[in-house]
XYZ file of C-alpha atoms in Angstrom:
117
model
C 2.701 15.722 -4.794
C 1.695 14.707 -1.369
C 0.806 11.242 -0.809
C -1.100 10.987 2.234
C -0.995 7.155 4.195
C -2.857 6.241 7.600
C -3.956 3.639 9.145
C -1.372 1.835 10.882
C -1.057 1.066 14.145
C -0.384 -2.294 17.103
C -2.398 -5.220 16.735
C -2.273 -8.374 17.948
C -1.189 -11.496 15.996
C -4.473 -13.197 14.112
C -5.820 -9.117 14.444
C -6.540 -6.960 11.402
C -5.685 -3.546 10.033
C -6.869 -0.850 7.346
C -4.352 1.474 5.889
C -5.537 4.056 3.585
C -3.529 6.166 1.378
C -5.221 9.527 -0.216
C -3.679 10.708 -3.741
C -4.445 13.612 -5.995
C -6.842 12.890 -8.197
C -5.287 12.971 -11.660
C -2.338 10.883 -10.144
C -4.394 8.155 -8.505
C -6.671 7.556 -11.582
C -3.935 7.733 -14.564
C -1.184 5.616 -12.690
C -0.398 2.936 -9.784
C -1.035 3.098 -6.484
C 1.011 0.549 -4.658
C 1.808 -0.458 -1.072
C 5.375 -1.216 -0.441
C 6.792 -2.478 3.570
C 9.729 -1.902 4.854
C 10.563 -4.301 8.327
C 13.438 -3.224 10.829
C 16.461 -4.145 9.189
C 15.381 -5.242 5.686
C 15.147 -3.660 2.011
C 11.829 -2.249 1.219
C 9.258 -5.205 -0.511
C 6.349 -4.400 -2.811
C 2.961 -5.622 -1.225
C -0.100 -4.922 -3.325
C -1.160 -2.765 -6.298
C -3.770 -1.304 -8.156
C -3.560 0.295 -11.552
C -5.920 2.951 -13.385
C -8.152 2.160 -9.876
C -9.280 -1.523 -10.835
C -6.483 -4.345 -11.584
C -5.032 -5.270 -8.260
C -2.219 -7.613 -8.124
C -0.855 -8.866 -4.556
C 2.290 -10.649 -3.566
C 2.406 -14.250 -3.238
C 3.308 -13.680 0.635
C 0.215 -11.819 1.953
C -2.121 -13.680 -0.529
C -5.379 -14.569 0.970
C -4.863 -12.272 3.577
C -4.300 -8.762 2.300
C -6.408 -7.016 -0.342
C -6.021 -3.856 -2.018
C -9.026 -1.486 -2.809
C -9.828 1.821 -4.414
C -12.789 4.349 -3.777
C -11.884 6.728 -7.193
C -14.298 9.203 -5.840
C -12.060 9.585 -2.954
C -8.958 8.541 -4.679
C -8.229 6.569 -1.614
C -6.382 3.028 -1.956
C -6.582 0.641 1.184
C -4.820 -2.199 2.416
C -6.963 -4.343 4.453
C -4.717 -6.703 6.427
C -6.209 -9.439 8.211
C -4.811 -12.619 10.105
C -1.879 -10.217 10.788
C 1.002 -12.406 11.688
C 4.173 -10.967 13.827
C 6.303 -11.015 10.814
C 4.081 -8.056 9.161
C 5.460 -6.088 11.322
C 7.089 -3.158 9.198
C 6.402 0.568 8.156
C 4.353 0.708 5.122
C 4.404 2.840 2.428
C 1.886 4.157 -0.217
C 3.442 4.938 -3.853
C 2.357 6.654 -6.948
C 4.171 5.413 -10.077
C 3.590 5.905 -13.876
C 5.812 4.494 -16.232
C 4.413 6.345 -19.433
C 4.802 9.737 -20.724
C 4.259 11.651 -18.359
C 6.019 9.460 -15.284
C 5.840 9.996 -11.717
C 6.709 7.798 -8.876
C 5.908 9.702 -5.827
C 5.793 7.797 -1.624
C 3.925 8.650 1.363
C 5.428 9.808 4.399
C 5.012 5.614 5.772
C 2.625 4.496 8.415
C 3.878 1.732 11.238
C 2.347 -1.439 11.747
C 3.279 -3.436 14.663
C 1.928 -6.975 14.979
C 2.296 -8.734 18.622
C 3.101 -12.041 19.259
C-alpha cells in the first residue's frame, strides 16, 4: 500500500503550510489517517488524526493552529499548518492504521517542513 504525502516545504516563522496525503480508497475510509513529525534528533510524535474520514483529534501542542481534513472522494487527508513556529520544523509523515480485524498500519514516504526563524 502506497501512501502518498506532499506538501511540505520552507516557510517562514508566523507562515503557513498544506500537506496532503493520498490513500487507497478502501484504506482511507475503513481506518485512520494520521500525521505523525519527526524533528532532527527526536522520536517520532503523533500530530493529528482522522478516523472513518470525520472525527479528527489534534495534539494539545499544535491546537489552534493545525487542523486535519479529509476530501473522501479523493481520499486525501491534509494538514493545514498555520502560525508555523521554528520549532515545527520536522519531516512529517502520513499513516494508515486499523486496529480491527483486518489491521493495517501503513506510512508515507515523509515530506520536510522547514520553518525559519
Amino acid at each position: 500500500v502506497q501512501l502518498q504525502a506532499s506538501g511540505g516545504g520552507l516557510v517562514q516563522a508566523g507562515g503557513s503550510l498544506r500537506l496532503s496525503c493520498v490513500a487507497p480508497a478502501n484504506i482511507y475510509s475503513f481506518g485512520t489517517m494520521a500525521w505523525y513529525r519527526q524533528a532532527p534528533g527526536k522520536k517520532r510524535e503523533w500530530v493529528a488524526r482522522i478516523t472513518f474520514g470525520s472525527d479528527t483529534n489534534v495534539d494539545d501542542s499544535v491546537k489552534g493552529r493545525f487542523t486535519i481534513s479529509g476530501d473522501n472522494a479523493k481520499s486525501t487527508v491534509y494538514l493545514e499548518m498555520n502560525s508555523l513556529k521554528p520549532e515545527d520544523t520536522a519531516v512529517y509523515y502520513c499513516n494508515a492504521n486499523r486496529v480491527v480485524s483486518p489491521t493495517w498500519n501503513y506510512w508515507g514516504q515523509g515530506t520536510l517542513v522547514t520553518v525559519s526563524s
